[in-house]
Tab-separated table of C-alpha atoms in Angstrom:
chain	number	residue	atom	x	y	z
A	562	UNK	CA	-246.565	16.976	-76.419
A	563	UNK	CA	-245.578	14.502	-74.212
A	564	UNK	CA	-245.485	14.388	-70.315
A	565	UNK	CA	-245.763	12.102	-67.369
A	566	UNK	CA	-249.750	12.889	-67.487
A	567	UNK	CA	-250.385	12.145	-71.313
A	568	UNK	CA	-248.241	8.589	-70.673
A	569	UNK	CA	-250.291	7.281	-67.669
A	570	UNK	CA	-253.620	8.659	-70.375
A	571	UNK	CA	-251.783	6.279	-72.982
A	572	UNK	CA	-251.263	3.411	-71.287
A	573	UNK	CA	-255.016	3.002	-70.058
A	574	UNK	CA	-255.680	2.681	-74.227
A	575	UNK	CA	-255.993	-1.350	-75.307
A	576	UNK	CA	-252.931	-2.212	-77.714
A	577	UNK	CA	-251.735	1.636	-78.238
A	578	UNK	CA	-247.967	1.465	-76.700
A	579	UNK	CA	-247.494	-1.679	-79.316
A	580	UNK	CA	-248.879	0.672	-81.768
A	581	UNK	CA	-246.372	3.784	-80.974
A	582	UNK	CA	-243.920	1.167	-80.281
A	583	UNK	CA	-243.943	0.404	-84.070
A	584	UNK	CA	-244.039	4.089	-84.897
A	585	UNK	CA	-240.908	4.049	-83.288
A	586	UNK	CA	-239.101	2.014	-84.657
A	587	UNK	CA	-240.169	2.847	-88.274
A	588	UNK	CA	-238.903	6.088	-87.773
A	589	UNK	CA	-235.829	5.260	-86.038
A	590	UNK	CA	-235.535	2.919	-89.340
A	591	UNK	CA	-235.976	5.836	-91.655
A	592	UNK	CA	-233.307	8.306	-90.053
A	593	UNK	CA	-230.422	5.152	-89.914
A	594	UNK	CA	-228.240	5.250	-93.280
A	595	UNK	CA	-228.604	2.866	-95.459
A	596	UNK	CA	-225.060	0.884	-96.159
A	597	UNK	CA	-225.515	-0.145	-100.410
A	598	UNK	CA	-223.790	-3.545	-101.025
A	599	UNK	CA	-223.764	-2.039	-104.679
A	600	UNK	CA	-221.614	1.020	-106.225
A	601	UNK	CA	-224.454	3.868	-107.245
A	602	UNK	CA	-224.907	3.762	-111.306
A	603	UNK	CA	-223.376	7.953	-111.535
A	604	UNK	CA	-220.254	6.155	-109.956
A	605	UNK	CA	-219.811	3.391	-112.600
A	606	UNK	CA	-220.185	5.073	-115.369
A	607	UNK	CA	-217.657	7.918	-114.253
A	608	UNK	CA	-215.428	5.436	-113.493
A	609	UNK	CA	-215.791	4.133	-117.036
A	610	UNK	CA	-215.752	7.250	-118.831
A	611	UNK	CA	-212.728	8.016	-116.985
A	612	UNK	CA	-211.153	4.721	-118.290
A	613	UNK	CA	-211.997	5.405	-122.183
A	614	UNK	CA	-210.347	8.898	-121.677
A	615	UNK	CA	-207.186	7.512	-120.682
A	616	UNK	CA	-207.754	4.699	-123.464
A	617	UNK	CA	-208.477	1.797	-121.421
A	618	UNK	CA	-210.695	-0.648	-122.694
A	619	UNK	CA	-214.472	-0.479	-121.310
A	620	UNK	CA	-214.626	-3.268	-118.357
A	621	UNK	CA	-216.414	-6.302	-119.426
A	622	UNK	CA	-218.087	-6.165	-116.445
A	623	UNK	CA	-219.901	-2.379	-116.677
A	624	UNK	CA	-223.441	-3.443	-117.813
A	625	UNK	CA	-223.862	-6.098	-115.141
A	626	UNK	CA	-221.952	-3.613	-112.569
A	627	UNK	CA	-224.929	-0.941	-113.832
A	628	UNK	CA	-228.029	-3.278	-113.757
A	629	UNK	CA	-226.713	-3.701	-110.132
A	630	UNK	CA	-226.886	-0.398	-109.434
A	631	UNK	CA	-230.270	0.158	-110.681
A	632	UNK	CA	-231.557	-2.968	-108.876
A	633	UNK	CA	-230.002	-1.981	-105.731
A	634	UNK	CA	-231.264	1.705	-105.634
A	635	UNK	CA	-234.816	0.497	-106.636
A	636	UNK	CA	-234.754	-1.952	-103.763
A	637	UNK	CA	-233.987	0.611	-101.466
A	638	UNK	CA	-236.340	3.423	-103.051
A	639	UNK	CA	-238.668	0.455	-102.116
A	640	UNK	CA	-237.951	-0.399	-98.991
A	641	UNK	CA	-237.682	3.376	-97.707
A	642	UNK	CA	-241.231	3.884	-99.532
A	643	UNK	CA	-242.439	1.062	-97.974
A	644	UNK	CA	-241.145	2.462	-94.307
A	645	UNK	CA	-242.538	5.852	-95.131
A	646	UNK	CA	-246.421	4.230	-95.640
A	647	UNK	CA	-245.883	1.922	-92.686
A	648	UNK	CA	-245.080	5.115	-91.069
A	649	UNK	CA	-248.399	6.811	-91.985
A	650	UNK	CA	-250.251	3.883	-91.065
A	651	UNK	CA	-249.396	3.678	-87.763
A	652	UNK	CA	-249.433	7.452	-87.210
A	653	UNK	CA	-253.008	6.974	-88.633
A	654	UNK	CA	-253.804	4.366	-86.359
A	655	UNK	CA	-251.959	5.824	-82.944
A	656	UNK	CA	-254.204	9.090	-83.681
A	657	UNK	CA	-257.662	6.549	-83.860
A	658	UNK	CA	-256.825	4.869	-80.904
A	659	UNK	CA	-256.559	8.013	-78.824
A	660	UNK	CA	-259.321	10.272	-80.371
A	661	UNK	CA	-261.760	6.807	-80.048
A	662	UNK	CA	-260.366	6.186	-76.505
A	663	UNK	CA	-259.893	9.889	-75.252
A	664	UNK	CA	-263.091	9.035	-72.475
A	665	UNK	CA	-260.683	6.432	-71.452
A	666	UNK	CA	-257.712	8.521	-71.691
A	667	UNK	CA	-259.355	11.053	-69.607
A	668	UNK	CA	-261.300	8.833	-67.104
A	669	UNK	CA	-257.674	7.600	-66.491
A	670	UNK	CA	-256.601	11.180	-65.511
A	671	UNK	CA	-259.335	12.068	-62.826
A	672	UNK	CA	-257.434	10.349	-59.850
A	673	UNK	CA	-254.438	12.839	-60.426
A	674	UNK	CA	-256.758	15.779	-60.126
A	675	UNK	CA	-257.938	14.773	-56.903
A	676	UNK	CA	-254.770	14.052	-55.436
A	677	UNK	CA	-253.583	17.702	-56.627
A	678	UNK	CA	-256.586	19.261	-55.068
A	679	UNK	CA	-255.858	17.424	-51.662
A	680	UNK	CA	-252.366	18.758	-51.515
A	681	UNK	CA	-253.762	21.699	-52.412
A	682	UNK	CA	-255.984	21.854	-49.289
A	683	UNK	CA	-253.364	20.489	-47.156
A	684	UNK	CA	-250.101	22.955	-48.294
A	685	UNK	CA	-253.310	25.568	-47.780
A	686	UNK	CA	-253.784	24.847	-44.037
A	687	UNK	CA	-250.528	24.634	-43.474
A	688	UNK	CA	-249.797	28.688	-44.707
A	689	UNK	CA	-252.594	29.737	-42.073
A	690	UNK	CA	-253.951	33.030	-43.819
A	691	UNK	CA	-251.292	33.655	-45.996
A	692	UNK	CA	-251.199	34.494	-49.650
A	693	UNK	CA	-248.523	36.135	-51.153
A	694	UNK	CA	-244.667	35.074	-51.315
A	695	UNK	CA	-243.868	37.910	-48.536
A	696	UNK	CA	-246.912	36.672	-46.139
A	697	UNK	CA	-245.501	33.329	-46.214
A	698	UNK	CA	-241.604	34.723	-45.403
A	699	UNK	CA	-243.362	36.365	-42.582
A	700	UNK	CA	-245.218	33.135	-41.468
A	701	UNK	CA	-242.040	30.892	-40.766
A	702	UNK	CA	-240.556	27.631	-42.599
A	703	UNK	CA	-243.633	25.434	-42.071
A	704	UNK	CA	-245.368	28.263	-44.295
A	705	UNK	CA	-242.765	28.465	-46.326
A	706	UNK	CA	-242.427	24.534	-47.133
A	707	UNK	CA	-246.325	24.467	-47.498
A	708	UNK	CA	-245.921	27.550	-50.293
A	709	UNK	CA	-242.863	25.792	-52.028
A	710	UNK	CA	-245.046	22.203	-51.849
A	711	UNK	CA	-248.251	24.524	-53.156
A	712	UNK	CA	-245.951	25.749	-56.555
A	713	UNK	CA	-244.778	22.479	-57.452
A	714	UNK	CA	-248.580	21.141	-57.469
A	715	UNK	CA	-249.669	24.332	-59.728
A	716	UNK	CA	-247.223	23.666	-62.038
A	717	UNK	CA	-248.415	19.343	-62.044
A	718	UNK	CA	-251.830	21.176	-62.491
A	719	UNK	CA	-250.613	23.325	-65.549
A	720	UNK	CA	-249.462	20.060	-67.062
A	721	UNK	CA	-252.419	17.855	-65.974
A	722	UNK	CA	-254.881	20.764	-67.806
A	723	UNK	CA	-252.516	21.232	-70.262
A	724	UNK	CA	-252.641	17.019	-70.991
A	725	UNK	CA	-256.833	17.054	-70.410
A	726	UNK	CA	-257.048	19.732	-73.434
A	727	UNK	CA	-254.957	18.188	-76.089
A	728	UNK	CA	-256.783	14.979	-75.619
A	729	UNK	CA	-259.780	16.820	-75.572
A	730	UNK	CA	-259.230	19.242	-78.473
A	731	UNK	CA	-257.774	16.456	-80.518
A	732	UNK	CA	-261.409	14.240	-80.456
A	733	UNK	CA	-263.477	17.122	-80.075
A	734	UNK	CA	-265.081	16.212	-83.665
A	735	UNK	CA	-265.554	12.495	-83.042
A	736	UNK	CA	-267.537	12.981	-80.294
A	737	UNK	CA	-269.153	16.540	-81.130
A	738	UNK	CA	-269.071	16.339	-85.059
A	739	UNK	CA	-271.957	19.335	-85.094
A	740	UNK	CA	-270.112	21.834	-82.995
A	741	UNK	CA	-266.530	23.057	-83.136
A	742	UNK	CA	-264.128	22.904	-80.387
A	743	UNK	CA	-263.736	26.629	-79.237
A	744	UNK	CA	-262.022	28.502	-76.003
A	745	UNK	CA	-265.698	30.286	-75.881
A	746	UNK	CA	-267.947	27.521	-75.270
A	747	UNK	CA	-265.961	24.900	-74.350
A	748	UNK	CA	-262.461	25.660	-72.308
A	749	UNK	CA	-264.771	26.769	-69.541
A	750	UNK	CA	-265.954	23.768	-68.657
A	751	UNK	CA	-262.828	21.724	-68.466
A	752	UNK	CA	-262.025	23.151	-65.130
A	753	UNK	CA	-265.622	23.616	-63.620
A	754	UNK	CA	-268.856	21.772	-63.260
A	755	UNK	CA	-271.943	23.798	-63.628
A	756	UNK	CA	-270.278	26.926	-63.657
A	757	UNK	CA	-273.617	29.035	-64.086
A	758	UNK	CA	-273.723	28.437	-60.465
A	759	UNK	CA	-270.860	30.818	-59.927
A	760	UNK	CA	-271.328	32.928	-63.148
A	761	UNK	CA	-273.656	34.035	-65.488
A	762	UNK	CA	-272.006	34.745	-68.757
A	763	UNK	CA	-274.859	36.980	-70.086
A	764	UNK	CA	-274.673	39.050	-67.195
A	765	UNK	CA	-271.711	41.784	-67.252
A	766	UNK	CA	-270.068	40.897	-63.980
A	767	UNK	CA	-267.031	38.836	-64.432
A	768	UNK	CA	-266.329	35.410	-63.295
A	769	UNK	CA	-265.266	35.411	-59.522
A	770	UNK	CA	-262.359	33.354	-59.926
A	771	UNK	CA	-258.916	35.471	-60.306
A	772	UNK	CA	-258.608	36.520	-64.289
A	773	UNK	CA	-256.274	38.973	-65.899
A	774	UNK	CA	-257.774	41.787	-67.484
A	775	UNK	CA	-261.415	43.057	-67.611
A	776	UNK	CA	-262.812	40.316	-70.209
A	777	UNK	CA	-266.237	38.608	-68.675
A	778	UNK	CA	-264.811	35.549	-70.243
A	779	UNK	CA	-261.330	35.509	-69.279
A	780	UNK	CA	-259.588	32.798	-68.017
A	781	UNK	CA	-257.949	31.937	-64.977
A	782	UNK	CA	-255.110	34.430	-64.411
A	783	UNK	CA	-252.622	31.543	-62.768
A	784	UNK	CA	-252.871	27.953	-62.174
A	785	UNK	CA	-251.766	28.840	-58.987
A	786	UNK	CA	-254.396	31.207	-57.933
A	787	UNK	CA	-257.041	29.129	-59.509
A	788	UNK	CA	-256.535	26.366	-57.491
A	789	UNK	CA	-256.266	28.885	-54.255
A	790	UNK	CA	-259.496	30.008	-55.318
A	791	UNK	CA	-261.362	26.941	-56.110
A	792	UNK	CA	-259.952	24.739	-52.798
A	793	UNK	CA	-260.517	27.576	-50.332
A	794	UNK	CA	-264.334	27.988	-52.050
A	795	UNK	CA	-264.933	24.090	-52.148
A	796	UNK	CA	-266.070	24.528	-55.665
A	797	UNK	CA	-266.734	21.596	-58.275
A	798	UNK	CA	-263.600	21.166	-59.819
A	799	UNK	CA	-263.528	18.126	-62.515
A	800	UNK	CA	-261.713	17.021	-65.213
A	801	UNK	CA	-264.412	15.735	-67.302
A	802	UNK	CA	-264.665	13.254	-70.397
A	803	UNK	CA	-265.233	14.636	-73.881
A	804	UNK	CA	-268.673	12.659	-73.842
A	805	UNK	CA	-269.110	14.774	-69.648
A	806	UNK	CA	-267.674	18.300	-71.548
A	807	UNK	CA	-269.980	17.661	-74.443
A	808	UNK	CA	-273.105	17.493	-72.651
A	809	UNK	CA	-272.174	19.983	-70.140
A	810	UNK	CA	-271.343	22.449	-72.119
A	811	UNK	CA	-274.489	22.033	-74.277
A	812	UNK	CA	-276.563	22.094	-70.923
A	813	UNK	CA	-274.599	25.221	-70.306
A	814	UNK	CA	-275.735	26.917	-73.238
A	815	UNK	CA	-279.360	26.148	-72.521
A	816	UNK	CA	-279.427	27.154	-68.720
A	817	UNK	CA	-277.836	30.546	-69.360
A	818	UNK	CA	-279.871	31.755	-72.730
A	819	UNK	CA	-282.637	30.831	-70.510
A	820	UNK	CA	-281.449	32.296	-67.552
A	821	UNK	CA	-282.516	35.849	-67.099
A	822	UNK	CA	-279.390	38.253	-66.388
A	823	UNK	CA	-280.941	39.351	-62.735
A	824	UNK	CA	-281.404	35.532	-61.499
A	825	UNK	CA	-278.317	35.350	-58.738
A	826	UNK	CA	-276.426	32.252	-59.130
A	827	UNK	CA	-277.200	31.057	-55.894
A	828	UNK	CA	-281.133	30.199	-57.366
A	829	UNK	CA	-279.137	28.519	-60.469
A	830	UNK	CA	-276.698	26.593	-57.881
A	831	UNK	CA	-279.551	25.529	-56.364
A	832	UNK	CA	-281.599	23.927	-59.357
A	833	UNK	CA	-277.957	21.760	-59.990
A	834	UNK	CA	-277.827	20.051	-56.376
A	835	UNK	CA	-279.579	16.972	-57.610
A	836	UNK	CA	-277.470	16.945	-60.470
A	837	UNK	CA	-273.906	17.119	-58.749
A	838	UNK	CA	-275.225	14.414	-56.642
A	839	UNK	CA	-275.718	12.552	-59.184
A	840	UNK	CA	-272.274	13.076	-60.353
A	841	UNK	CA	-271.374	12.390	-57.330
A	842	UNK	CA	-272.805	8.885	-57.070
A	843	UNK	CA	-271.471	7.898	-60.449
A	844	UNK	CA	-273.808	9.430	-62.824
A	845	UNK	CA	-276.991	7.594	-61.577
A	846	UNK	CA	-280.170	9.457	-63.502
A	847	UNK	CA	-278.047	11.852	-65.435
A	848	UNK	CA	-279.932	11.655	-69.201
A	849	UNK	CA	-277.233	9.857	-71.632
């Protein structure tokens, strides 16, 4: 994958573009043909079996011209083996340096999320009350602009989400080696911060953003109308470390299996206040 998103997450890693920079060039090594200074070994002794047919003598010179052409193809069997381990190195390598960094990686993506949501809110108030492609015809070219502005920022928020999971997925296990990564307990909480204030999962009410299809645990059913949804209801939107995910989600799972189904969400919204200002003011008294 690679995007604008998942470069700027790169290059707030310590010594990682001189590491892919290497990858590169290894592999740009590997795919360039390889000009022999010798003539290949099936070639000489064709050549010379082609002489003796026609009874001309063997060339004096055909067991130094075939040590040459062993020599030469072992050198480059072992310089194209050598390129193909540098290769894995580095590979092995680039992947450490983002799975060890992804906090970093992700901490480095949380200013583009908040300058999405802004023009969110602010192609939002410029549509007035409209919603759909043929409200916004109706309510003139400054609606209009707003809705085209509003598309192009779902679809930087498609790739921003789609940039936060694969860093996430991909160093899942280094930071949560007990617990797989799965959409179930996990992809809900990239996108929201204590989302048992909105929902309770063991309830059978769905989720009130906009999903598609009847599953209690479906996801978003647009970008687009998720970000409607969650600017126009002020909600906590985040893009969270793996280390923020990890202990959200397993405070999520606690909360809600000791939630009973009938407490509203409001009484469970209310028991997170002090923690979202916490998170707020950068984390102060949240348990490490």
């Amino acid at each position: 994958m690679s995007n604008y998103y998942l470069q700027e997450a790169r290059a707030a890693v310590p010594g990682l573009a001189g590491i892919m920079a290497a990858h590169a060039a290894v592999q740009d090594e590997l795919k360039r043909p390889h000009r022999a200074d010798w003539q290949p070994h099936p070639e000489v002794m064709a050549q010379a079996k082609e002489a003796l047919r026609f009874g001309t003598e063997v060339a004096p010179d055909l067991g130094a011209r075939l040590l040459a052409a062993e020599r030469g193809q072992a050198e480059m069997d072992a310089r194209r083996g050598a390129l193909r381990q540098f290769s894995e190195e580095f590979q092995y390598e680039w992947d450490q340096a983002e799975q060890g960094n992804a906090d970093l990686m992700l901490s480095a993506l949380k200013p583009y999320l908040a300058a999405l949501l802004d023009e969110t809110e602010r192609a939002l108030s410029l549509m007035g009350a409209a919603r759909t492609a043929e409200a916004v015809i109706e309510g003139g070219p400054v609606a209009l602009g707003a809705w085209a502005d509003l598309l192009s920022t779902a679809a930087n928020y498609t790739d921003l989400r789609s940039t936060q999971w694969a860093i996430t997925r991909s160093a899942w296990t280094h930071y949560e080696p007990s617990r797989p990564f799965t959409n179930k307990d996990v992809g809900v909480h990239l996108g929201l911060c204590t989302i048992e204030a909105l929902w309770n999962p063991n309830g059978n009410t769905p989720p009130p953003w906009p999903t598609e299809g009847h599953n209690p645990r479906a996801f978003p059913k647009s970008d687009r109308e998720f970000l409607l949804w969650a600017v126009e209801h002020r909600e906590h939107v985040w893009l969270p470390t793996v280390t923020e995910c990890v202990e959200e989600s397993h405070r999520f799972i606690e909360v809600t299996n000791r939630t009973p189904m009938a407490l509203e969400p409001s009484v469970i919204r209310k028991q997170d206040n002090a923690r979202n200002l916490q998170r707020a003011n950068g984390g102060a008294g949240l348990p490490r």
